[in-house]
């Protein structure tokens, strides 16, 4: 500010004309230029006027421009681009341009996902997943760009450098593709730049292989886990190994869904992480596919685990599995991992793998013992048997492998375990 005042005094000294408030003379390499200053949307703005001999008439003109700008700012009709089309401030202040800013479009897309979650067209966990992608991946990279300026070549280079699995890359691109499609429909852009990228080729060349491995526990490890579990933990571990439920299904299982007479349990709820009132929370919901709603047969080992759990939670007539340290139902996988699973693996001397491997142990053990993979698929809640053959193929009897090869040669889409 001090330099500006000194510059104004020096400039005034060189000229016989008195400069009005908000009008200064800037000495540049190319010569002297008139500059006007004004405040717009709380921001101090200074703009140079076109290069021209500085005369009294030009100074009066500059003052008139400044007064007109202030008048329009006051009545709300000022458009930055009308006065300074080449200024860098145009993008910052133009209402129409701001609508095309990716940060604005990301906010709009998140609002759309939130409404879909409320309507039940996407799950709360899917909504949370998209929010993490936008906040963590997309907004930091593209938030400051205008959608009209993003080119296929920029996207191609960025995608190639993601260093994630192909599946993760496609998940990251999903919100971006939706935004581009909407922009095409709204005639903001002429084409979706992702459509001009050989995505499969890029991912084939640059994506990482999935690091997740199906690594079930052998019989010695399962015996060690059950043996070293505390008495109030043992039914939980024994039941999970005997049923192969998904984590959210274990957490949500209510006592009322256990059919003691027919030795089955009804799986019709799941606990997932979602967004409630703008905050991350655990949400109970139905399985995402019709196959997820099912009646699971209970082995004697599973039934015995339930009998042993009865004193702890049956009278509450709610969730079967509770945190023995708090007496409250488990709410997250991380709770189980930190307070039960990781300490148990250490006590049992079992090489650590995540607790979800108990689901894989259930499947691989049954298949090794000759279980029908088609029946197992229904027990595990898969829509078709393809997942069982793809994930657990090496544990399936060769006769079943021949059956699936002969009866199902079509390409089946990839689904999550």
mmCIF file of C-alpha atoms in Angstrom:
data_model
loop_
_atom_site.group_PDB
_atom_site.id
_atom_site.type_symbol
_atom_site.label_atom_id
_atom_site.label_comp_id
_atom_site.label_asym_id
_atom_site.label_seq_id
_atom_site.Cartn_x
_atom_site.Cartn_y
_atom_site.Cartn_z
ATOM 1 C CA UNK A 1 0.000 0.000 0.000
ATOM 2 C CA UNK A 2 2.935 2.298 0.869
ATOM 3 C CA UNK A 3 4.578 1.612 -2.496
ATOM 4 C CA UNK A 4 1.322 2.470 -4.261
ATOM 5 C CA UNK A 5 1.128 5.828 -2.439
ATOM 6 C CA UNK A 6 4.752 6.612 -3.191
ATOM 7 C CA UNK A 7 4.178 5.645 -6.812
ATOM 8 C CA UNK A 8 1.151 7.911 -6.961
ATOM 9 C CA UNK A 9 3.122 10.858 -5.548
ATOM 10 C CA UNK A 10 5.940 10.291 -8.012
ATOM 11 C CA UNK A 11 3.511 9.948 -10.879
ATOM 12 C CA UNK A 12 1.609 13.059 -9.788
ATOM 13 C CA UNK A 13 4.825 15.012 -9.617
ATOM 14 C CA UNK A 14 5.532 14.215 -13.241
ATOM 15 C CA UNK A 15 2.110 15.391 -14.368
ATOM 16 C CA UNK A 16 0.411 18.707 -13.938
ATOM 17 C CA UNK A 17 -3.018 17.035 -13.633
ATOM 18 C CA UNK A 18 -4.475 16.169 -10.258
ATOM 19 C CA UNK A 19 -5.475 12.514 -10.069
ATOM 20 C CA UNK A 20 -8.972 11.706 -8.748
ATOM 21 C CA UNK A 21 -9.440 9.236 -5.891
ATOM 22 C CA UNK A 22 -8.925 5.655 -7.045
ATOM 23 C CA UNK A 23 -6.983 6.647 -10.172
ATOM 24 C CA UNK A 24 -3.204 6.231 -10.260
ATOM 25 C CA UNK A 25 -0.434 6.211 -12.837
ATOM 26 C CA UNK A 26 1.683 3.066 -13.040
ATOM 27 C CA UNK A 27 5.171 3.175 -14.482
ATOM 28 C CA UNK A 28 5.738 -0.028 -16.440
ATOM 29 C CA UNK A 29 8.520 -1.220 -18.708
ATOM 30 C CA UNK A 30 6.341 -0.434 -21.701
ATOM 31 C CA UNK A 31 5.476 3.045 -20.421
ATOM 32 C CA UNK A 32 3.022 4.748 -18.115
ATOM 33 C CA UNK A 33 -0.543 3.434 -17.725
ATOM 34 C CA UNK A 34 -3.588 4.630 -15.872
ATOM 35 C CA UNK A 35 -4.911 2.265 -13.215
ATOM 36 C CA UNK A 36 -8.223 2.408 -11.398
ATOM 37 C CA UNK A 37 -9.011 0.833 -8.008
ATOM 38 C CA UNK A 38 -12.366 -0.327 -6.610
ATOM 39 C CA UNK A 39 -13.804 -2.869 -4.212
ATOM 40 C CA UNK A 40 -15.990 -5.712 -5.539
ATOM 41 C CA UNK A 41 -17.445 -8.533 -3.434
ATOM 42 C CA UNK A 42 -15.120 -7.516 -0.612
ATOM 43 C CA UNK A 43 -12.032 -7.800 -2.813
ATOM 44 C CA UNK A 44 -9.692 -4.886 -3.561
ATOM 45 C CA UNK A 45 -9.403 -4.779 -7.359
ATOM 46 C CA UNK A 46 -6.940 -2.775 -9.475
ATOM 47 C CA UNK A 47 -7.142 -2.775 -13.244
ATOM 48 C CA UNK A 48 -4.985 -1.096 -15.870
ATOM 49 C CA UNK A 49 -6.695 0.862 -18.616
ATOM 50 C CA UNK A 50 -5.572 0.546 -22.262
ATOM 51 C CA UNK A 51 -2.209 2.132 -23.062
ATOM 52 C CA UNK A 52 -2.719 5.725 -24.212
ATOM 53 C CA UNK A 53 -1.153 9.149 -23.767
ATOM 54 C CA UNK A 54 -2.036 10.400 -20.312
ATOM 55 C CA UNK A 55 -3.996 13.605 -20.734
ATOM 56 C CA UNK A 56 -6.538 15.405 -18.615
ATOM 57 C CA UNK A 57 -9.293 14.030 -20.843
ATOM 58 C CA UNK A 58 -8.009 10.465 -20.366
ATOM 59 C CA UNK A 59 -7.769 10.968 -16.598
ATOM 60 C CA UNK A 60 -11.356 12.241 -16.561
ATOM 61 C CA UNK A 61 -12.357 9.220 -18.637
ATOM 62 C CA UNK A 62 -10.669 6.896 -16.109
ATOM 63 C CA UNK A 63 -12.493 8.595 -13.263
ATOM 64 C CA UNK A 64 -15.783 8.253 -15.124
ATOM 65 C CA UNK A 65 -15.164 4.522 -15.679
ATOM 66 C CA UNK A 66 -14.446 4.052 -11.977
ATOM 67 C CA UNK A 67 -17.576 5.945 -10.950
ATOM 68 C CA UNK A 68 -19.679 3.896 -13.396
ATOM 69 C CA UNK A 69 -18.222 0.658 -12.001
ATOM 70 C CA UNK A 70 -19.028 1.720 -8.431
ATOM 71 C CA UNK A 71 -22.579 2.655 -9.485
ATOM 72 C CA UNK A 72 -23.128 -0.750 -11.074
ATOM 73 C CA UNK A 73 -21.626 -2.512 -8.060
ATOM 74 C CA UNK A 74 -24.086 -0.643 -5.837
ATOM 75 C CA UNK A 75 -27.155 -1.567 -7.909
ATOM 76 C CA UNK A 76 -25.937 -5.135 -8.463
ATOM 77 C CA UNK A 77 -25.561 -4.939 -12.243
ATOM 78 C CA UNK A 78 -21.748 -4.953 -12.490
ATOM 79 C CA UNK A 79 -20.264 -7.574 -14.822
ATOM 80 C CA UNK A 80 -16.494 -7.769 -14.589
ATOM 81 C CA UNK A 81 -16.078 -9.105 -18.113
ATOM 82 C CA UNK A 82 -17.939 -6.145 -19.643
ATOM 83 C CA UNK A 83 -15.244 -3.741 -18.418
ATOM 84 C CA UNK A 84 -12.115 -5.897 -18.310
ATOM 85 C CA UNK A 85 -12.517 -8.883 -20.647
ATOM 86 C CA UNK A 86 -8.793 -9.748 -20.533
ATOM 87 C CA UNK A 87 -8.470 -9.597 -16.749
ATOM 88 C CA UNK A 88 -7.598 -12.673 -14.692
ATOM 89 C CA UNK A 89 -10.394 -11.610 -12.332
ATOM 90 C CA UNK A 90 -13.062 -12.464 -14.912
ATOM 91 C CA UNK A 91 -13.038 -16.151 -14.017
ATOM 92 C CA UNK A 92 -13.156 -15.329 -10.310
ATOM 93 C CA UNK A 93 -16.188 -13.047 -10.492
ATOM 94 C CA UNK A 94 -18.228 -14.123 -13.514
ATOM 95 C CA UNK A 95 -21.441 -15.856 -12.300
ATOM 96 C CA UNK A 96 -21.751 -17.927 -15.454
ATOM 97 C CA UNK A 97 -18.122 -18.967 -15.417
ATOM 98 C CA UNK A 98 -18.379 -19.940 -11.776
ATOM 99 C CA UNK A 99 -21.176 -22.363 -12.669
ATOM 100 C CA UNK A 100 -18.685 -24.173 -14.881
ATOM 101 C CA UNK A 101 -15.990 -24.405 -12.212
ATOM 102 C CA UNK A 102 -15.338 -28.058 -11.345
ATOM 103 C CA UNK A 103 -15.442 -27.293 -7.600
ATOM 104 C CA UNK A 104 -19.014 -26.040 -8.071
ATOM 105 C CA UNK A 105 -19.939 -29.079 -10.165
ATOM 106 C CA UNK A 106 -18.468 -31.453 -7.568
ATOM 107 C CA UNK A 107 -20.638 -29.867 -4.878
ATOM 108 C CA UNK A 108 -23.676 -30.255 -7.116
ATOM 109 C CA UNK A 109 -22.853 -33.901 -7.818
ATOM 110 C CA UNK A 110 -22.429 -34.660 -4.110
ATOM 111 C CA UNK A 111 -25.808 -33.078 -3.435
ATOM 112 C CA UNK A 112 -27.273 -35.310 -6.146
ATOM 113 C CA UNK A 113 -25.734 -38.413 -4.542
ATOM 114 C CA UNK A 114 -27.089 -37.338 -1.159
ATOM 115 C CA UNK A 115 -30.602 -37.112 -2.584
ATOM 116 C CA UNK A 116 -30.214 -40.530 -4.207
ATOM 117 C CA UNK A 117 -29.189 -41.991 -0.841
ATOM 118 C CA UNK A 118 -32.278 -40.469 0.798
ATOM 119 C CA UNK A 119 -34.469 -41.895 -1.967
ATOM 120 C CA UNK A 120 -32.868 -45.315 -1.611
ATOM 121 C CA UNK A 121 -31.579 -45.476 -5.192
ATOM 122 C CA UNK A 122 -27.996 -45.769 -3.909
ATOM 123 C CA UNK A 123 -26.813 -47.120 -0.582
ATOM 124 C CA UNK A 124 -25.418 -44.903 2.186
ATOM 125 C CA UNK A 125 -22.062 -46.638 1.786
ATOM 126 C CA UNK A 126 -22.031 -45.837 -1.937
ATOM 127 C CA UNK A 127 -22.801 -42.206 -1.123
ATOM 128 C CA UNK A 128 -19.918 -42.147 1.355
ATOM 129 C CA UNK A 129 -17.634 -43.795 -1.189
ATOM 130 C CA UNK A 130 -18.398 -41.127 -3.788
ATOM 131 C CA UNK A 131 -17.825 -38.377 -1.208
ATOM 132 C CA UNK A 132 -14.409 -39.797 -0.349
ATOM 133 C CA UNK A 133 -13.502 -39.995 -4.038
ATOM 134 C CA UNK A 134 -14.569 -36.421 -4.749
ATOM 135 C CA UNK A 135 -13.042 -34.915 -1.597
ATOM 136 C CA UNK A 136 -9.871 -36.981 -1.674
ATOM 137 C CA UNK A 137 -9.149 -37.478 -5.380
ATOM 138 C CA UNK A 138 -11.134 -35.320 -7.749
ATOM 139 C CA UNK A 139 -11.532 -31.946 -6.035
ATOM 140 C CA UNK A 140 -7.829 -31.532 -5.154
ATOM 141 C CA UNK A 141 -6.842 -32.217 -8.768
ATOM 142 C CA UNK A 142 -9.656 -30.692 -10.823
ATOM 143 C CA UNK A 143 -11.575 -28.384 -8.453
ATOM 144 C CA UNK A 144 -9.842 -25.246 -9.698
ATOM 145 C CA UNK A 145 -10.384 -26.069 -13.395
ATOM 146 C CA UNK A 146 -13.284 -24.999 -15.560
ATOM 147 C CA UNK A 147 -15.028 -27.923 -17.201
ATOM 148 C CA UNK A 148 -14.678 -26.277 -20.604
ATOM 149 C CA UNK A 149 -10.898 -26.322 -20.274
ATOM 150 C CA UNK A 150 -10.308 -29.996 -19.350
ATOM 151 C CA UNK A 151 -8.869 -31.906 -22.301
ATOM 152 C CA UNK A 152 -8.626 -35.654 -23.051
ATOM 153 C CA UNK A 153 -4.830 -35.416 -23.010
ATOM 154 C CA UNK A 154 -4.824 -33.971 -19.472
ATOM 155 C CA UNK A 155 -7.172 -36.696 -18.276
ATOM 156 C CA UNK A 156 -5.152 -39.388 -20.021
ATOM 157 C CA UNK A 157 -1.950 -38.315 -18.289
ATOM 158 C CA UNK A 158 -3.670 -38.079 -14.896
ATOM 159 C CA UNK A 159 -5.328 -41.496 -15.178
ATOM 160 C CA UNK A 160 -2.042 -43.098 -16.153
ATOM 161 C CA UNK A 161 -0.480 -41.746 -12.961
ATOM 162 C CA UNK A 162 -3.194 -42.833 -10.510
ATOM 163 C CA UNK A 163 -1.290 -45.979 -9.500
ATOM 164 C CA UNK A 164 -4.390 -47.860 -8.350
ATOM 165 C CA UNK A 165 -6.137 -51.036 -9.442
ATOM 166 C CA UNK A 166 -8.300 -50.925 -12.553
ATOM 167 C CA UNK A 167 -11.438 -51.343 -10.445
ATOM 168 C CA UNK A 168 -10.466 -48.446 -8.169
ATOM 169 C CA UNK A 169 -9.647 -46.266 -11.180
ATOM 170 C CA UNK A 170 -13.093 -46.888 -12.679
ATOM 171 C CA UNK A 171 -14.697 -46.030 -9.321
ATOM 172 C CA UNK A 172 -12.727 -42.764 -9.194
ATOM 173 C CA UNK A 173 -13.812 -41.866 -12.730
ATOM 174 C CA UNK A 174 -17.501 -42.625 -12.148
ATOM 175 C CA UNK A 175 -18.484 -39.230 -10.613
ATOM 176 C CA UNK A 176 -16.306 -37.447 -13.173
ATOM 177 C CA UNK A 177 -18.032 -39.206 -16.054
ATOM 178 C CA UNK A 178 -21.462 -38.290 -14.669
ATOM 179 C CA UNK A 179 -20.466 -34.621 -14.436
ATOM 180 C CA UNK A 180 -19.154 -34.613 -18.014
ATOM 181 C CA UNK A 181 -22.305 -36.352 -19.303
ATOM 182 C CA UNK A 182 -24.520 -33.754 -17.616
ATOM 183 C CA UNK A 183 -22.391 -30.953 -19.086
ATOM 184 C CA UNK A 184 -22.829 -32.424 -22.573
ATOM 185 C CA UNK A 185 -26.604 -32.630 -22.087
ATOM 186 C CA UNK A 186 -26.636 -29.016 -20.852
ATOM 187 C CA UNK A 187 -24.587 -27.983 -23.922
ATOM 188 C CA UNK A 188 -21.771 -26.627 -21.766
ATOM 189 C CA UNK A 189 -19.252 -28.856 -23.544
ATOM 190 C CA UNK A 190 -19.510 -30.535 -26.934
ATOM 191 C CA UNK A 191 -18.347 -34.010 -25.889
ATOM 192 C CA UNK A 192 -17.367 -36.051 -22.853
ATOM 193 C CA UNK A 193 -13.541 -36.003 -22.834
ATOM 194 C CA UNK A 194 -13.472 -39.449 -21.198
ATOM 195 C CA UNK A 195 -15.124 -40.853 -24.321
ATOM 196 C CA UNK A 196 -12.007 -39.918 -26.280
ATOM 197 C CA UNK A 197 -9.707 -41.943 -24.058
ATOM 198 C CA UNK A 198 -8.840 -45.611 -24.610
ATOM 199 C CA UNK A 199 -9.513 -46.280 -20.930
ATOM 200 C CA UNK A 200 -9.172 -50.064 -20.999
ATOM 201 C CA UNK A 201 -5.814 -49.768 -22.727
ATOM 202 C CA UNK A 202 -4.497 -47.172 -20.250
ATOM 203 C CA UNK A 203 -5.626 -49.221 -17.251
ATOM 204 C CA UNK A 204 -4.185 -52.399 -18.706
ATOM 205 C CA UNK A 205 -0.815 -50.679 -19.095
ATOM 206 C CA UNK A 206 -0.679 -48.599 -15.901
ATOM 207 C CA UNK A 207 -3.019 -49.993 -13.205
ATOM 208 C CA UNK A 208 -1.802 -51.993 -10.249
ATOM 209 C CA UNK A 209 -2.846 -55.562 -9.595
ATOM 210 C CA UNK A 210 -5.101 -56.018 -6.605
ATOM 211 C CA UNK A 211 -3.091 -56.684 -3.463
ATOM 212 C CA UNK A 212 -6.015 -58.438 -1.759
ATOM 213 C CA UNK A 213 -5.500 -62.159 -1.488
ATOM 214 C CA UNK A 214 -7.877 -64.930 -0.493
ATOM 215 C CA UNK A 215 -5.805 -66.440 2.306
ATOM 216 C CA UNK A 216 -7.987 -68.695 4.502
ATOM 217 C CA UNK A 217 -6.946 -70.146 7.832
ATOM 218 C CA UNK A 218 -6.003 -73.806 7.933
ATOM 219 C CA UNK A 219 -7.443 -76.227 10.484
ATOM 220 C CA UNK A 220 -4.615 -75.686 12.967
ATOM 221 C CA UNK A 221 -5.089 -71.939 12.819
ATOM 222 C CA UNK A 222 -8.856 -72.111 13.281
ATOM 223 C CA UNK A 223 -8.423 -74.393 16.273
ATOM 224 C CA UNK A 224 -5.855 -71.996 17.747
ATOM 225 C CA UNK A 225 -8.147 -68.997 17.229
ATOM 226 C CA UNK A 226 -11.047 -70.680 19.000
ATOM 227 C CA UNK A 227 -8.834 -72.052 21.783
ATOM 228 C CA UNK A 228 -7.194 -68.711 22.593
ATOM 229 C CA UNK A 229 -10.362 -66.607 22.325
ATOM 230 C CA UNK A 230 -11.662 -65.399 25.668
ATOM 231 C CA UNK A 231 -14.841 -67.123 26.810
ATOM 232 C CA UNK A 232 -16.906 -64.021 25.961
ATOM 233 C CA UNK A 233 -15.262 -63.812 22.508
ATOM 234 C CA UNK A 234 -15.312 -67.495 21.526
ATOM 235 C CA UNK A 235 -18.954 -67.772 20.353
ATOM 236 C CA UNK A 236 -18.440 -64.842 17.971
ATOM 237 C CA UNK A 237 -15.335 -66.365 16.357
ATOM 238 C CA UNK A 238 -16.791 -69.872 16.220
ATOM 239 C CA UNK A 239 -20.022 -68.635 14.624
ATOM 240 C CA UNK A 240 -18.252 -66.544 11.985
ATOM 241 C CA UNK A 241 -16.039 -69.460 10.961
ATOM 242 C CA UNK A 242 -19.121 -71.712 10.802
ATOM 243 C CA UNK A 243 -21.335 -69.396 8.701
ATOM 244 C CA UNK A 244 -19.077 -67.260 6.494
ATOM 245 C CA UNK A 245 -21.241 -64.149 6.808
ATOM 246 C CA UNK A 246 -20.135 -60.764 5.546
ATOM 247 C CA UNK A 247 -18.937 -58.419 8.294
ATOM 248 C CA UNK A 248 -22.000 -56.165 8.099
ATOM 249 C CA UNK A 249 -24.298 -59.206 8.214
ATOM 250 C CA UNK A 250 -22.593 -60.425 11.384
ATOM 251 C CA UNK A 251 -22.978 -57.038 13.032
ATOM 252 C CA UNK A 252 -26.657 -56.668 12.076
ATOM 253 C CA UNK A 253 -27.902 -60.196 12.900
ATOM 254 C CA UNK A 254 -30.862 -60.010 15.342
ATOM 255 C CA UNK A 255 -31.959 -62.885 17.562
ATOM 256 C CA UNK A 256 -35.423 -62.871 15.986
ATOM 257 C CA UNK A 257 -33.908 -64.061 12.700
ATOM 258 C CA UNK A 258 -32.657 -67.320 14.217
ATOM 259 C CA UNK A 259 -34.962 -70.271 13.493
ATOM 260 C CA UNK A 260 -34.057 -72.828 16.145
ATOM 261 C CA UNK A 261 -36.527 -75.454 14.907
ATOM 262 C CA UNK A 262 -35.404 -75.516 11.280
ATOM 263 C CA UNK A 263 -31.785 -74.712 12.162
ATOM 264 C CA UNK A 264 -31.535 -71.710 9.854
ATOM 265 C CA UNK A 265 -31.126 -67.961 10.135
ATOM 266 C CA UNK A 266 -32.638 -65.266 7.978
ATOM 267 C CA UNK A 267 -30.150 -62.755 6.540
ATOM 268 C CA UNK A 268 -32.037 -59.627 5.527
ATOM 269 C CA UNK A 269 -30.079 -56.736 7.074
ATOM 270 C CA UNK A 270 -26.586 -55.348 6.792
ATOM 271 C CA UNK A 271 -24.591 -52.667 8.631
ATOM 272 C CA UNK A 272 -22.767 -50.254 6.328
ATOM 273 C CA UNK A 273 -20.950 -46.953 6.763
ATOM 274 C CA UNK A 274 -22.911 -44.059 5.291
ATOM 275 C CA UNK A 275 -23.693 -40.361 5.700
ATOM 276 C CA UNK A 276 -26.485 -39.222 8.015
ATOM 277 C CA UNK A 277 -27.178 -35.504 8.445
ATOM 278 C CA UNK A 278 -23.870 -34.731 6.789
ATOM 279 C CA UNK A 279 -21.863 -36.943 9.166
ATOM 280 C CA UNK A 280 -20.357 -40.402 8.812
ATOM 281 C CA UNK A 281 -22.494 -42.975 10.603
ATOM 282 C CA UNK A 282 -23.357 -46.669 10.679
ATOM 283 C CA UNK A 283 -26.568 -47.431 8.814
ATOM 284 C CA UNK A 284 -28.679 -50.582 8.829
ATOM 285 C CA UNK A 285 -29.993 -51.475 5.389
ATOM 286 C CA UNK A 286 -31.189 -54.378 3.297
ATOM 287 C CA UNK A 287 -28.628 -56.320 1.227
ATOM 288 C CA UNK A 288 -27.821 -54.646 -2.079
ATOM 289 C CA UNK A 289 -28.999 -57.623 -4.159
ATOM 290 C CA UNK A 290 -31.976 -59.961 -3.954
ATOM 291 C CA UNK A 291 -29.568 -62.877 -3.504
ATOM 292 C CA UNK A 292 -28.282 -61.234 -0.331
ATOM 293 C CA UNK A 293 -31.622 -61.894 1.369
ATOM 294 C CA UNK A 294 -31.441 -65.605 2.167
ATOM 295 C CA UNK A 295 -31.913 -68.400 4.695
ATOM 296 C CA UNK A 296 -28.567 -69.790 5.829
ATOM 297 C CA UNK A 297 -28.327 -73.311 7.222
ATOM 298 C CA UNK A 298 -26.818 -73.542 10.691
ATOM 299 C CA UNK A 299 -24.353 -76.327 11.426
ATOM 300 C CA UNK A 300 -24.054 -77.824 14.888
ATOM 301 C CA UNK A 301 -20.962 -75.668 15.457
ATOM 302 C CA UNK A 302 -22.937 -72.513 14.591
ATOM 303 C CA UNK A 303 -25.873 -73.557 16.794
ATOM 304 C CA UNK A 304 -23.556 -74.270 19.721
ATOM 305 C CA UNK A 305 -21.990 -70.831 19.332
ATOM 306 C CA UNK A 306 -25.476 -69.269 19.492
ATOM 307 C CA UNK A 307 -26.351 -71.270 22.619
ATOM 308 C CA UNK A 308 -23.168 -70.070 24.299
ATOM 309 C CA UNK A 309 -23.959 -66.472 23.314
ATOM 310 C CA UNK A 310 -27.488 -66.553 24.744
ATOM 311 C CA UNK A 311 -26.580 -65.485 28.305
ATOM 312 C CA UNK A 312 -24.818 -62.385 26.998
ATOM 313 C CA UNK A 313 -27.439 -60.879 24.689
ATOM 314 C CA UNK A 314 -30.569 -62.987 24.205
ATOM 315 C CA UNK A 315 -32.740 -61.245 26.808
ATOM 316 C CA UNK A 316 -32.120 -57.862 25.203
ATOM 317 C CA UNK A 317 -33.982 -59.258 22.165
ATOM 318 C CA UNK A 318 -31.854 -57.296 19.733
ATOM 319 C CA UNK A 319 -28.464 -57.987 18.130
ATOM 320 C CA UNK A 320 -26.850 -61.368 18.654
ATOM 321 C CA UNK A 321 -23.280 -60.105 18.707
ATOM 322 C CA UNK A 322 -22.215 -57.463 21.179
ATOM 323 C CA UNK A 323 -18.871 -56.018 22.217
ATOM 324 C CA UNK A 324 -18.089 -57.952 25.417
ATOM 325 C CA UNK A 325 -16.135 -54.986 26.753
ATOM 326 C CA UNK A 326 -19.050 -52.563 26.531
ATOM 327 C CA UNK A 327 -22.140 -54.750 26.411
ATOM 328 C CA UNK A 328 -23.282 -52.758 23.363
ATOM 329 C CA UNK A 329 -23.709 -54.056 19.796
ATOM 330 C CA UNK A 330 -20.663 -53.889 17.568
ATOM 331 C CA UNK A 331 -20.907 -50.976 15.144
ATOM 332 C CA UNK A 332 -17.791 -51.072 12.950
ATOM 333 C CA UNK A 333 -15.239 -53.506 11.610
ATOM 334 C CA UNK A 334 -12.480 -51.363 13.094
ATOM 335 C CA UNK A 335 -13.906 -51.928 16.584
ATOM 336 C CA UNK A 336 -13.633 -55.667 16.097
ATOM 337 C CA UNK A 337 -10.155 -55.431 14.600
ATOM 338 C CA UNK A 338 -8.659 -53.258 17.336
ATOM 339 C CA UNK A 339 -10.253 -54.711 20.474
ATOM 340 C CA UNK A 340 -10.818 -58.379 19.596
ATOM 341 C CA UNK A 341 -9.319 -59.658 16.361
ATOM 342 C CA UNK A 342 -5.764 -58.283 16.343
ATOM 343 C CA UNK A 343 -5.132 -59.191 20.033
ATOM 344 C CA UNK A 344 -6.592 -62.670 19.446
ATOM 345 C CA UNK A 345 -4.341 -63.397 16.459
ATOM 346 C CA UNK A 346 -1.361 -62.372 18.567
ATOM 347 C CA UNK A 347 -2.374 -64.577 21.515
ATOM 348 C CA UNK A 348 -3.071 -67.531 19.230
ATOM 349 C CA UNK A 349 0.219 -67.153 17.350
ATOM 350 C CA UNK A 350 -1.724 -66.984 14.065
ATOM 351 C CA UNK A 351 -0.253 -64.968 11.195
ATOM 352 C CA UNK A 352 -2.387 -61.852 10.943
ATOM 353 C CA UNK A 353 -4.957 -61.569 8.151
ATOM 354 C CA UNK A 354 -8.112 -59.488 8.308
ATOM 355 C CA UNK A 355 -11.176 -60.988 9.951
ATOM 356 C CA UNK A 356 -12.935 -61.230 6.564
ATOM 357 C CA UNK A 357 -10.691 -64.215 5.855
ATOM 358 C CA UNK A 358 -13.042 -66.179 8.123
ATOM 359 C CA UNK A 359 -15.615 -65.897 5.333
ATOM 360 C CA UNK A 360 -13.064 -67.296 2.887
ATOM 361 C CA UNK A 361 -12.165 -70.029 5.377
ATOM 362 C CA UNK A 362 -15.812 -71.092 5.555
ATOM 363 C CA UNK A 363 -16.077 -71.327 1.766
ATOM 364 C CA UNK A 364 -12.746 -73.010 1.077
ATOM 365 C CA UNK A 365 -13.269 -75.581 3.855
ATOM 366 C CA UNK A 366 -16.694 -76.629 2.557
ATOM 367 C CA UNK A 367 -15.478 -76.844 -1.036
ATOM 368 C CA UNK A 368 -12.470 -78.925 -0.018
ATOM 369 C CA UNK A 369 -14.880 -81.297 1.709
ATOM 370 C CA UNK A 370 -16.888 -81.656 -1.514
ATOM 371 C CA UNK A 371 -19.717 -79.145 -1.012
ATOM 372 C CA UNK A 372 -21.753 -78.234 -4.097
ATOM 373 C CA UNK A 373 -20.517 -74.788 -5.248
ATOM 374 C CA UNK A 374 -23.994 -73.886 -6.552
ATOM 375 C CA UNK A 375 -25.448 -74.462 -3.072
ATOM 376 C CA UNK A 376 -22.563 -72.593 -1.464
ATOM 377 C CA UNK A 377 -23.163 -69.559 -3.704
ATOM 378 C CA UNK A 378 -26.735 -69.327 -2.404
ATOM 379 C CA UNK A 379 -25.581 -69.709 1.197
ATOM 380 C CA UNK A 380 -23.018 -66.921 0.811
ATOM 381 C CA UNK A 381 -25.471 -64.540 -0.862
ATOM 382 C CA UNK A 382 -23.936 -64.417 -4.347
ATOM 383 C CA UNK A 383 -26.178 -63.708 -7.322
ATOM 384 C CA UNK A 384 -24.649 -66.571 -9.298
ATOM 385 C CA UNK A 385 -22.040 -69.302 -8.942
ATOM 386 C CA UNK A 386 -19.434 -67.498 -11.068
ATOM 387 C CA UNK A 387 -17.995 -65.699 -8.043
ATOM 388 C CA UNK A 388 -17.455 -68.972 -6.181
ATOM 389 C CA UNK A 389 -15.632 -70.531 -9.140
ATOM 390 C CA UNK A 390 -13.554 -67.427 -9.779
ATOM 391 C CA UNK A 391 -12.491 -66.808 -6.184
ATOM 392 C CA UNK A 392 -12.358 -70.328 -4.789
ATOM 393 C CA UNK A 393 -11.597 -72.333 -7.922
ATOM 394 C CA UNK A 394 -8.524 -74.108 -6.546
ATOM 395 C CA UNK A 395 -10.575 -75.613 -3.708
ATOM 396 C CA UNK A 396 -13.372 -76.927 -5.977
ATOM 397 C CA UNK A 397 -13.534 -80.551 -7.003
ATOM 398 C CA UNK A 398 -12.477 -81.114 -10.633
ATOM 399 C CA UNK A 399 -15.853 -82.634 -11.503
ATOM 400 C CA UNK A 400 -17.580 -79.365 -10.632
ATOM 401 C CA UNK A 401 -14.966 -77.433 -12.602
ATOM 402 C CA UNK A 402 -15.878 -79.482 -15.682
ATOM 403 C CA UNK A 403 -19.557 -78.791 -15.062
ATOM 404 C CA UNK A 404 -19.174 -75.044 -14.966
ATOM 405 C CA UNK A 405 -16.893 -75.042 -18.002
ATOM 406 C CA UNK A 406 -19.486 -76.928 -20.010
ATOM 407 C CA UNK A 407 -22.582 -75.054 -18.880
ATOM 408 C CA UNK A 408 -21.418 -71.485 -18.538
ATOM 409 C CA UNK A 409 -19.138 -70.206 -21.281
ATOM 410 C CA UNK A 410 -20.555 -66.687 -21.385
ATOM 411 C CA UNK A 411 -18.595 -63.764 -19.961
ATOM 412 C CA UNK A 412 -19.940 -62.752 -16.569
ATOM 413 C CA UNK A 413 -19.392 -59.322 -15.049
ATOM 414 C CA UNK A 414 -17.033 -58.971 -12.103
ATOM 415 C CA UNK A 415 -18.687 -58.638 -8.718
ATOM 416 C CA UNK A 416 -17.270 -58.050 -5.253
ATOM 417 C CA UNK A 417 -16.934 -60.924 -2.803
#
